[in-house]
Amino acid sequence: MKLIEVKDYQEMSQVAADYLLSKVKTSQDLTLGLATGGTPKGLYEALILDHHENKTSYQHVSSFNLDEYIGLSGTHPNSYSHYMEENLFKHIDIESKNTNIPSGKAPDLEHECEEYDKKIDSYGGIDLQVLGIGSNGHIGFNEPGTSFDSNTHIVELAQSTLKANARYFDSIDEVPTHAITMGIASIMKSKEILLLASGQSKQNALKTLVEGDISENFPASILNRHANVTVIADEEALAMVKGLELLNR
Ligand code: GLP
């Protein structure tokens, strides 16, 4: 794992955007894995700004999102589909036929999961996967206890995740209890991974990621077994991590 330590959220977002843009500008054909949540919003803002200022094109880019709530339609304001549209897609020139998000309203959700993995494979896999990290170590919506062998699947969200995500809803009772998420194995198949973390709420998660054991009880720990992971984290998120050099091995 490589670490890029940055000062704050703004610098994390800009460094991540520069990293992504270097791939977008040099590839003929690029498949990105995209994340939602508060963490990548600044990254997406920086990409939009660059698109307006420098006209970087996304015509050759495809994307697969990590996850979606079950039961919310793509137009629901809290769906990840709506999030991606509002926070990135509608502001750049990526073609909507090239953007993929699992449907949380599919009539046959198991089938939706199988097809999602098949579709990723048909694109030759994900070249660069952007990840945030949940305070309990979840990646995508893979909660503690998820098998490292999991493909795209349906999950019941942990109570701590419902609480953490309640800020986007009117009340915690409105947060969907289930989601569809790319699995740990699906994520690990990505050729490269960029994990972003900012702020105090991620301190414990980063400490466990760097210093803890590799265990299904802390899903993100599997990233220690991936050959090409870069963590971009700010000073606050890294405050509890001892031995930062461990990250640059
Ligand atoms: C959410 C998402 C994850 C995200 C994580 C952290 O529940 N499913 O993909 O990385 O939790 O969210 P945030 O970036 O808002 O802290």
PDB file of C-alpha atoms and ligand atoms in Angstrom:
ATOM      1  CA  MET A   1       0.000   0.000   0.000  1.00  0.00           C
ATOM      2  CA  LYS A   2       1.232   3.448  -0.837  1.00  0.00           C
ATOM      3  CA  LEU A   3       0.279   6.512   1.168  1.00  0.00           C
ATOM      4  CA  ILE A   4      -0.094  10.071   0.035  1.00  0.00           C
ATOM      5  CA  GLU A   5      -0.506  12.184   3.150  1.00  0.00           C
ATOM      6  CA  VAL A   6      -2.258  15.490   2.568  1.00  0.00           C
ATOM      7  CA  LYS A   7      -3.203  18.432   4.753  1.00  0.00           C
ATOM      8  CA  ASP A   8      -6.958  18.473   4.549  1.00  0.00           C
ATOM      9  CA  TYR A   9     -10.107  17.484   2.643  1.00  0.00           C
ATOM     10  CA  GLN A  10      -9.509  20.024  -0.083  1.00  0.00           C
ATOM     11  CA  GLU A  11      -5.993  18.805  -0.791  1.00  0.00           C
ATOM     12  CA  MET A  12      -7.163  15.170  -0.695  1.00  0.00           C
ATOM     13  CA  SER A  13      -9.792  15.987  -3.307  1.00  0.00           C
ATOM     14  CA  GLN A  14      -7.368  17.816  -5.593  1.00  0.00           C
ATOM     15  CA  VAL A  15      -4.642  15.164  -5.347  1.00  0.00           C
ATOM     16  CA  ALA A  16      -7.218  12.449  -6.070  1.00  0.00           C
ATOM     17  CA  ALA A  17      -8.571  14.442  -9.033  1.00  0.00           C
ATOM     18  CA  ASP A  18      -5.064  14.904 -10.461  1.00  0.00           C
ATOM     19  CA  TYR A  19      -4.449  11.171 -10.045  1.00  0.00           C
ATOM     20  CA  LEU A  20      -7.657  10.273 -11.877  1.00  0.00           C
ATOM     21  CA  LEU A  21      -7.150  12.895 -14.554  1.00  0.00           C
ATOM     22  CA  SER A  22      -3.703  11.555 -15.388  1.00  0.00           C
ATOM     23  CA  LYS A  23      -5.423   8.241 -16.251  1.00  0.00           C
ATOM     24  CA  VAL A  24      -8.320   9.861 -18.087  1.00  0.00           C
ATOM     25  CA  LYS A  25      -5.920  11.894 -20.222  1.00  0.00           C
ATOM     26  CA  THR A  26      -3.535   9.085 -21.089  1.00  0.00           C
ATOM     27  CA  SER A  27      -5.902   6.138 -21.668  1.00  0.00           C
ATOM     28  CA  GLN A  28      -7.716   5.362 -24.902  1.00  0.00           C
ATOM     29  CA  ASP A  29     -10.287   3.352 -23.041  1.00  0.00           C
ATOM     30  CA  LEU A  30     -10.735   3.559 -19.260  1.00  0.00           C
ATOM     31  CA  THR A  31     -13.097   1.833 -16.857  1.00  0.00           C
ATOM     32  CA  LEU A  32     -13.464   3.591 -13.533  1.00  0.00           C
ATOM     33  CA  GLY A  33     -15.008   2.227 -10.359  1.00  0.00           C
ATOM     34  CA  LEU A  34     -16.793   5.056  -8.557  1.00  0.00           C
ATOM     35  CA  ALA A  35     -17.904   5.603  -4.987  1.00  0.00           C
ATOM     36  CA  THR A  36     -20.505   7.775  -3.297  1.00  0.00           C
ATOM     37  CA  GLY A  37     -20.723   9.280   0.178  1.00  0.00           C
ATOM     38  CA  GLY A  38     -19.312  12.540   1.457  1.00  0.00           C
ATOM     39  CA  THR A  39     -15.678  11.643   0.805  1.00  0.00           C
ATOM     40  CA  PRO A  40     -15.506  11.733  -3.006  1.00  0.00           C
ATOM     41  CA  LYS A  41     -17.703  14.832  -3.436  1.00  0.00           C
ATOM     42  CA  GLY A  42     -14.694  17.166  -3.496  1.00  0.00           C
ATOM     43  CA  LEU A  43     -12.955  14.902  -6.003  1.00  0.00           C
ATOM     44  CA  TYR A  44     -15.986  15.087  -8.293  1.00  0.00           C
ATOM     45  CA  GLU A  45     -16.137  18.879  -7.883  1.00  0.00           C
ATOM     46  CA  ALA A  46     -12.485  19.115  -8.945  1.00  0.00           C
ATOM     47  CA  LEU A  47     -13.158  16.911 -11.992  1.00  0.00           C
ATOM     48  CA  ILE A  48     -16.093  19.109 -12.993  1.00  0.00           C
ATOM     49  CA  LEU A  49     -13.997  22.257 -12.624  1.00  0.00           C
ATOM     50  CA  ASP A  50     -11.250  20.716 -14.747  1.00  0.00           C
ATOM     51  CA  HIS A  51     -13.792  19.668 -17.370  1.00  0.00           C
ATOM     52  CA  HIS A  52     -15.033  23.231 -17.631  1.00  0.00           C
ATOM     53  CA  GLU A  53     -11.610  24.842 -17.591  1.00  0.00           C
ATOM     54  CA  ASN A  54      -9.511  22.334 -19.538  1.00  0.00           C
ATOM     55  CA  LYS A  55     -12.191  20.490 -21.509  1.00  0.00           C
ATOM     56  CA  THR A  56     -10.925  17.069 -20.412  1.00  0.00           C
ATOM     57  CA  SER A  57     -13.195  14.602 -22.173  1.00  0.00           C
ATOM     58  CA  TYR A  58     -14.793  11.450 -20.745  1.00  0.00           C
ATOM     59  CA  GLN A  59     -16.100  10.115 -24.048  1.00  0.00           C
ATOM     60  CA  HIS A  60     -13.761   7.134 -23.765  1.00  0.00           C
ATOM     61  CA  VAL A  61     -14.525   6.489 -20.088  1.00  0.00           C
ATOM     62  CA  SER A  62     -16.934   3.948 -18.624  1.00  0.00           C
ATOM     63  CA  SER A  63     -17.865   3.651 -14.988  1.00  0.00           C
ATOM     64  CA  PHE A  64     -19.238   1.161 -12.499  1.00  0.00           C
ATOM     65  CA  ASN A  65     -20.505   2.343  -9.147  1.00  0.00           C
ATOM     66  CA  LEU A  66     -19.940   0.330  -6.035  1.00  0.00           C
ATOM     67  CA  ASP A  67     -23.389   0.188  -4.574  1.00  0.00           C
ATOM     68  CA  GLU A  68     -27.008   1.283  -4.378  1.00  0.00           C
ATOM     69  CA  TYR A  69     -29.768   1.238  -1.781  1.00  0.00           C
ATOM     70  CA  ILE A  70     -32.447  -1.388  -2.256  1.00  0.00           C
ATOM     71  CA  GLY A  71     -35.929   0.015  -2.697  1.00  0.00           C
ATOM     72  CA  LEU A  72     -34.962   3.479  -3.950  1.00  0.00           C
ATOM     73  CA  SER A  73     -35.588   4.277  -7.591  1.00  0.00           C
ATOM     74  CA  GLY A  74     -32.804   5.918  -9.590  1.00  0.00           C
ATOM     75  CA  THR A  75     -34.546   9.278  -9.354  1.00  0.00           C
ATOM     76  CA  HIS A  76     -34.998   9.222  -5.572  1.00  0.00           C
ATOM     77  CA  PRO A  77     -32.944  12.110  -4.145  1.00  0.00           C
ATOM     78  CA  ASN A  78     -31.111   9.743  -1.789  1.00  0.00           C
ATOM     79  CA  SER A  79     -30.342   7.080  -4.369  1.00  0.00           C
ATOM     80  CA  TYR A  80     -26.713   6.759  -5.398  1.00  0.00           C
ATOM     81  CA  SER A  81     -27.861   6.930  -8.994  1.00  0.00           C
ATOM     82  CA  HIS A  82     -29.234  10.422  -8.336  1.00  0.00           C
ATOM     83  CA  TYR A  83     -26.083  11.327  -6.371  1.00  0.00           C
ATOM     84  CA  MET A  84     -23.855  10.411  -9.321  1.00  0.00           C
ATOM     85  CA  GLU A  85     -26.015  12.297 -11.788  1.00  0.00           C
ATOM     86  CA  GLU A  86     -26.056  15.450  -9.659  1.00  0.00           C
ATOM     87  CA  ASN A  87     -22.491  15.347  -8.359  1.00  0.00           C
ATOM     88  CA  LEU A  88     -20.682  14.279 -11.514  1.00  0.00           C
ATOM     89  CA  PHE A  89     -22.295  12.771 -14.582  1.00  0.00           C
ATOM     90  CA  LYS A  90     -24.514  15.633 -15.709  1.00  0.00           C
ATOM     91  CA  HIS A  91     -21.596  18.076 -15.509  1.00  0.00           C
ATOM     92  CA  ILE A  92     -19.126  16.151 -17.703  1.00  0.00           C
ATOM     93  CA  ASP A  93     -19.350  14.528 -21.131  1.00  0.00           C
ATOM     94  CA  ILE A  94     -19.420  10.877 -20.031  1.00  0.00           C
ATOM     95  CA  GLU A  95     -22.096   9.055 -22.021  1.00  0.00           C
ATOM     96  CA  SER A  96     -24.940   7.768 -19.895  1.00  0.00           C
ATOM     97  CA  LYS A  97     -24.846   4.418 -21.702  1.00  0.00           C
ATOM     98  CA  ASN A  98     -21.315   4.019 -20.301  1.00  0.00           C
ATOM     99  CA  THR A  99     -22.268   4.628 -16.659  1.00  0.00           C
ATOM    100  CA  ASN A 100     -23.366   1.657 -14.589  1.00  0.00           C
ATOM    101  CA  ILE A 101     -24.962   1.548 -11.155  1.00  0.00           C
ATOM    102  CA  PRO A 102     -26.670  -1.530  -9.744  1.00  0.00           C
ATOM    103  CA  SER A 103     -30.441  -1.131  -9.630  1.00  0.00           C
ATOM    104  CA  GLY A 104     -31.982  -1.286  -6.188  1.00  0.00           C
ATOM    105  CA  LYS A 105     -35.392  -1.677  -7.790  1.00  0.00           C
ATOM    106  CA  ALA A 106     -34.623  -4.643 -10.061  1.00  0.00           C
ATOM    107  CA  PRO A 107     -37.450  -7.206  -9.944  1.00  0.00           C
ATOM    108  CA  ASP A 108     -34.913 -10.007  -9.512  1.00  0.00           C
ATOM    109  CA  LEU A 109     -32.125  -8.670  -7.325  1.00  0.00           C
ATOM    110  CA  GLU A 110     -30.050 -11.878  -7.379  1.00  0.00           C
ATOM    111  CA  HIS A 111     -30.062 -11.752 -11.155  1.00  0.00           C
ATOM    112  CA  GLU A 112     -29.096  -8.063 -11.030  1.00  0.00           C
ATOM    113  CA  CYS A 113     -26.058  -8.985  -8.897  1.00  0.00           C
ATOM    114  CA  GLU A 114     -24.911 -11.731 -11.280  1.00  0.00           C
ATOM    115  CA  GLU A 115     -25.365  -9.528 -14.328  1.00  0.00           C
ATOM    116  CA  TYR A 116     -23.438  -6.661 -12.719  1.00  0.00           C
ATOM    117  CA  ASP A 117     -20.310  -8.784 -12.218  1.00  0.00           C
ATOM    118  CA  LYS A 118     -20.656 -10.207 -15.730  1.00  0.00           C
ATOM    119  CA  LYS A 119     -20.893  -6.711 -17.146  1.00  0.00           C
ATOM    120  CA  ILE A 120     -17.762  -5.576 -15.292  1.00  0.00           C
ATOM    121  CA  ASP A 121     -15.936  -8.613 -16.695  1.00  0.00           C
ATOM    122  CA  SER A 122     -17.204  -7.832 -20.195  1.00  0.00           C
ATOM    123  CA  TYR A 123     -15.488  -4.422 -19.941  1.00  0.00           C
ATOM    124  CA  GLY A 124     -12.222  -6.176 -19.102  1.00  0.00           C
ATOM    125  CA  GLY A 125     -12.509  -5.327 -15.392  1.00  0.00           C
ATOM    126  CA  ILE A 126     -12.117  -2.028 -13.566  1.00  0.00           C
ATOM    127  CA  ASP A 127      -8.903  -0.131 -14.246  1.00  0.00           C
ATOM    128  CA  LEU A 128      -9.088   2.227 -11.283  1.00  0.00           C
ATOM    129  CA  GLN A 129     -11.480   1.837  -8.360  1.00  0.00           C
ATOM    130  CA  VAL A 130     -12.144   4.824  -6.091  1.00  0.00           C
ATOM    131  CA  LEU A 131     -13.076   3.843  -2.534  1.00  0.00           C
ATOM    132  CA  GLY A 132     -14.144   5.590   0.625  1.00  0.00           C
ATOM    133  CA  ILE A 133     -14.105   3.749   3.926  1.00  0.00           C
ATOM    134  CA  GLY A 134     -16.868   3.349   6.494  1.00  0.00           C
ATOM    135  CA  SER A 135     -15.981   3.981  10.134  1.00  0.00           C
ATOM    136  CA  ASN A 136     -16.437   0.234  10.739  1.00  0.00           C
ATOM    137  CA  GLY A 137     -14.107  -0.616   7.854  1.00  0.00           C
ATOM    138  CA  HIS A 138     -16.769  -1.219   5.232  1.00  0.00           C
ATOM    139  CA  ILE A 139     -15.890  -0.696   1.592  1.00  0.00           C
ATOM    140  CA  GLY A 140     -18.786  -0.282  -0.806  1.00  0.00           C
ATOM    141  CA  PHE A 141     -21.496  -1.625   1.479  1.00  0.00           C
ATOM    142  CA  ASN A 142     -19.515  -4.694   2.487  1.00  0.00           C
ATOM    143  CA  GLU A 143     -20.129  -4.710   6.207  1.00  0.00           C
ATOM    144  CA  PRO A 144     -17.944  -6.494   8.791  1.00  0.00           C
ATOM    145  CA  GLY A 145     -18.326 -10.260   8.400  1.00  0.00           C
ATOM    146  CA  THR A 146     -18.658 -10.176   4.605  1.00  0.00           C
ATOM    147  CA  SER A 147     -16.764 -12.999   2.934  1.00  0.00           C
ATOM    148  CA  PHE A 148     -13.598 -11.975   1.155  1.00  0.00           C
ATOM    149  CA  ASP A 149     -14.831 -14.231  -1.685  1.00  0.00           C
ATOM    150  CA  SER A 150     -18.061 -12.288  -2.190  1.00  0.00           C
ATOM    151  CA  ASN A 151     -19.153 -11.081  -5.597  1.00  0.00           C
ATOM    152  CA  THR A 152     -21.857  -8.421  -6.069  1.00  0.00           C
ATOM    153  CA  HIS A 153     -24.504  -9.249  -3.494  1.00  0.00           C
ATOM    154  CA  ILE A 154     -27.311  -8.006  -1.285  1.00  0.00           C
ATOM    155  CA  VAL A 155     -26.461  -6.840   2.218  1.00  0.00           C
ATOM    156  CA  GLU A 156     -28.251  -5.839   5.355  1.00  0.00           C
ATOM    157  CA  LEU A 157     -26.692  -2.593   6.540  1.00  0.00           C
ATOM    158  CA  ALA A 158     -25.054  -2.434   9.953  1.00  0.00           C
ATOM    159  CA  GLN A 159     -26.705  -0.244  12.582  1.00  0.00           C
ATOM    160  CA  SER A 160     -23.613   2.007  12.604  1.00  0.00           C
ATOM    161  CA  THR A 161     -23.954   2.508   8.827  1.00  0.00           C
ATOM    162  CA  LEU A 162     -27.655   3.369   9.121  1.00  0.00           C
ATOM    163  CA  LYS A 163     -26.710   5.930  11.771  1.00  0.00           C
ATOM    164  CA  ALA A 164     -23.824   7.341   9.746  1.00  0.00           C
ATOM    165  CA  ASN A 165     -25.965   7.707   6.623  1.00  0.00           C
ATOM    166  CA  ALA A 166     -29.064   9.040   8.423  1.00  0.00           C
ATOM    167  CA  ARG A 167     -27.656  12.550   7.944  1.00  0.00           C
ATOM    168  CA  TYR A 168     -28.728  12.413   4.317  1.00  0.00           C
ATOM    169  CA  PHE A 169     -32.319  11.419   5.169  1.00  0.00           C
ATOM    170  CA  ASP A 170     -35.075  13.100   7.186  1.00  0.00           C
ATOM    171  CA  SER A 171     -34.765  10.429   9.864  1.00  0.00           C
ATOM    172  CA  ILE A 172     -32.933   7.168  10.482  1.00  0.00           C
ATOM    173  CA  ASP A 173     -36.183   5.272   9.836  1.00  0.00           C
ATOM    174  CA  GLU A 174     -36.028   6.367   6.218  1.00  0.00           C
ATOM    175  CA  VAL A 175     -32.572   4.930   5.558  1.00  0.00           C
ATOM    176  CA  PRO A 176     -33.038   1.730   3.533  1.00  0.00           C
ATOM    177  CA  THR A 177     -31.978  -1.288   5.563  1.00  0.00           C
ATOM    178  CA  HIS A 178     -30.584  -3.206   2.588  1.00  0.00           C
ATOM    179  CA  ALA A 179     -28.295  -2.449  -0.302  1.00  0.00           C
ATOM    180  CA  ILE A 180     -26.748  -4.081  -3.333  1.00  0.00           C
ATOM    181  CA  THR A 181     -22.975  -3.823  -3.398  1.00  0.00           C
ATOM    182  CA  MET A 182     -20.026  -4.986  -5.405  1.00  0.00           C
ATOM    183  CA  GLY A 183     -18.442  -7.714  -3.296  1.00  0.00           C
ATOM    184  CA  ILE A 184     -14.972  -7.846  -1.834  1.00  0.00           C
ATOM    185  CA  ALA A 185     -13.799 -10.183  -4.603  1.00  0.00           C
ATOM    186  CA  SER A 186     -15.315  -7.864  -7.237  1.00  0.00           C
ATOM    187  CA  ILE A 187     -13.431  -4.901  -5.738  1.00  0.00           C
ATOM    188  CA  MET A 188     -10.172  -6.840  -5.398  1.00  0.00           C
ATOM    189  CA  LYS A 189     -10.263  -7.707  -9.117  1.00  0.00           C
ATOM    190  CA  SER A 190      -9.746  -3.996  -9.927  1.00  0.00           C
ATOM    191  CA  LYS A 191      -6.324  -3.385 -11.408  1.00  0.00           C
ATOM    192  CA  GLU A 192      -5.728  -0.393  -9.182  1.00  0.00           C
ATOM    193  CA  ILE A 193      -7.435   1.059  -6.100  1.00  0.00           C
ATOM    194  CA  LEU A 194      -7.491   4.598  -4.738  1.00  0.00           C
ATOM    195  CA  LEU A 195      -8.792   4.858  -1.189  1.00  0.00           C
ATOM    196  CA  LEU A 196      -9.710   8.289   0.144  1.00  0.00           C
ATOM    197  CA  ALA A 197     -10.113   9.212   3.800  1.00  0.00           C
ATOM    198  CA  SER A 198     -10.548  12.530   5.539  1.00  0.00           C
ATOM    199  CA  GLY A 199     -11.377  13.716   9.020  1.00  0.00           C
ATOM    200  CA  GLN A 200     -11.612  12.551  12.562  1.00  0.00           C
ATOM    201  CA  SER A 201     -14.421  10.048  11.945  1.00  0.00           C
ATOM    202  CA  LYS A 202     -11.982   7.928   9.915  1.00  0.00           C
ATOM    203  CA  GLN A 203      -9.175   7.813  12.506  1.00  0.00           C
ATOM    204  CA  ASN A 204     -10.038   4.414  13.941  1.00  0.00           C
ATOM    205  CA  ALA A 205     -10.683   2.936  10.530  1.00  0.00           C
ATOM    206  CA  LEU A 206      -7.296   4.038   9.194  1.00  0.00           C
ATOM    207  CA  LYS A 207      -5.509   2.824  12.313  1.00  0.00           C
ATOM    208  CA  THR A 208      -7.083  -0.622  11.923  1.00  0.00           C
ATOM    209  CA  LEU A 209      -6.404  -0.654   8.194  1.00  0.00           C
ATOM    210  CA  VAL A 210      -2.695  -0.011   8.723  1.00  0.00           C
ATOM    211  CA  GLU A 211      -2.007  -1.703  12.052  1.00  0.00           C
ATOM    212  CA  GLY A 212      -4.704  -4.361  12.349  1.00  0.00           C
ATOM    213  CA  ASP A 213      -4.903  -7.944  11.118  1.00  0.00           C
ATOM    214  CA  ILE A 214      -6.361  -8.907   7.782  1.00  0.00           C
ATOM    215  CA  SER A 215      -9.799 -10.081   8.812  1.00  0.00           C
ATOM    216  CA  GLU A 216     -13.329 -10.311   7.456  1.00  0.00           C
ATOM    217  CA  ASN A 217     -14.344  -8.411  10.585  1.00  0.00           C
ATOM    218  CA  PHE A 218     -12.727  -5.358   9.034  1.00  0.00           C
ATOM    219  CA  PRO A 219     -13.468  -5.566   5.292  1.00  0.00           C
ATOM    220  CA  ALA A 220     -11.004  -2.881   4.163  1.00  0.00           C
ATOM    221  CA  SER A 221      -8.129  -4.908   5.659  1.00  0.00           C
ATOM    222  CA  ILE A 222      -8.166  -7.079   2.513  1.00  0.00           C
ATOM    223  CA  LEU A 223      -6.671  -4.129   0.644  1.00  0.00           C
ATOM    224  CA  ASN A 224      -3.342  -5.023   2.269  1.00  0.00           C
ATOM    225  CA  ARG A 225      -3.327  -8.026  -0.097  1.00  0.00           C
ATOM    226  CA  HIS A 226      -3.887  -5.982  -3.246  1.00  0.00           C
ATOM    227  CA  ALA A 227      -0.792  -5.214  -5.310  1.00  0.00           C
ATOM    228  CA  ASN A 228      -1.700  -1.659  -6.302  1.00  0.00           C
ATOM    229  CA  VAL A 229      -3.460   0.414  -3.649  1.00  0.00           C
ATOM    230  CA  THR A 230      -2.873   4.110  -3.013  1.00  0.00           C
ATOM    231  CA  VAL A 231      -4.361   5.719   0.082  1.00  0.00           C
ATOM    232  CA  ILE A 232      -4.850   9.473  -0.003  1.00  0.00           C
ATOM    233  CA  ALA A 233      -5.592  10.580   3.542  1.00  0.00           C
ATOM    234  CA  ASP A 234      -5.453  13.834   5.436  1.00  0.00           C
ATOM    235  CA  GLU A 235      -3.599  14.623   8.649  1.00  0.00           C
ATOM    236  CA  GLU A 236      -6.709  14.356  10.785  1.00  0.00           C
ATOM    237  CA  ALA A 237      -7.645  10.916   9.455  1.00  0.00           C
ATOM    238  CA  LEU A 238      -4.070   9.705   9.996  1.00  0.00           C
ATOM    239  CA  ALA A 239      -3.680  11.157  13.481  1.00  0.00           C
ATOM    240  CA  MET A 240      -3.915   7.789  15.266  1.00  0.00           C
ATOM    241  CA  VAL A 241      -1.765   5.800  12.860  1.00  0.00           C
ATOM    242  CA  LYS A 242       1.659   4.977  14.217  1.00  0.00           C
ATOM    243  CA  GLY A 243       4.421   3.995  11.831  1.00  0.00           C
ATOM    244  CA  LEU A 244       3.142   5.620   8.675  1.00  0.00           C
ATOM    245  CA  GLU A 245       6.101   4.086   6.867  1.00  0.00           C
ATOM    246  CA  LEU A 246       4.201   0.792   7.082  1.00  0.00           C
ATOM    247  CA  LEU A 247       1.929   2.162   4.410  1.00  0.00           C
ATOM    248  CA  ASN A 248       4.698   2.799   1.938  1.00  0.00           C
ATOM    249  CA  ARG A 249       5.936  -0.759   1.610  1.00  0.00           C
TER     250      ARG A 249
HETATM  251  C1  GLP B   1     -21.206   4.707   2.573  1.00  0.00           C
HETATM  252  C2  GLP B   1     -20.947   4.106   1.171  1.00  0.00           C
HETATM  253  C3  GLP B   1     -19.493   3.825   0.969  1.00  0.00           C
HETATM  254  C4  GLP B   1     -18.714   5.006   1.515  1.00  0.00           C
HETATM  255  C5  GLP B   1     -18.794   5.019   3.011  1.00  0.00           C
HETATM  256  C6  GLP B   1     -18.215   6.248   3.654  1.00  0.00           C
HETATM  257  O1  GLP B   1     -22.159   4.012   3.292  1.00  0.00           O
HETATM  258  N1  GLP B   1     -21.692   2.930   0.850  1.00  0.00           N
HETATM  259  O2  GLP B   1     -19.231   3.580  -0.399  1.00  0.00           O
HETATM  260  O3  GLP B   1     -17.360   4.904   1.154  1.00  0.00           O
HETATM  261  O4  GLP B   1     -20.109   4.767   3.451  1.00  0.00           O
HETATM  262  O5  GLP B   1     -19.035   7.355   3.484  1.00  0.00           O
HETATM  263  P1  GLP B   1     -18.541   8.831   3.679  1.00  0.00           P
HETATM  264  O6  GLP B   1     -17.610   9.097   2.556  1.00  0.00           O
HETATM  265  O7  GLP B   1     -19.787   9.682   3.606  1.00  0.00           O
HETATM  266  O8  GLP B   1     -17.867   8.898   4.991  1.00  0.00           O
END
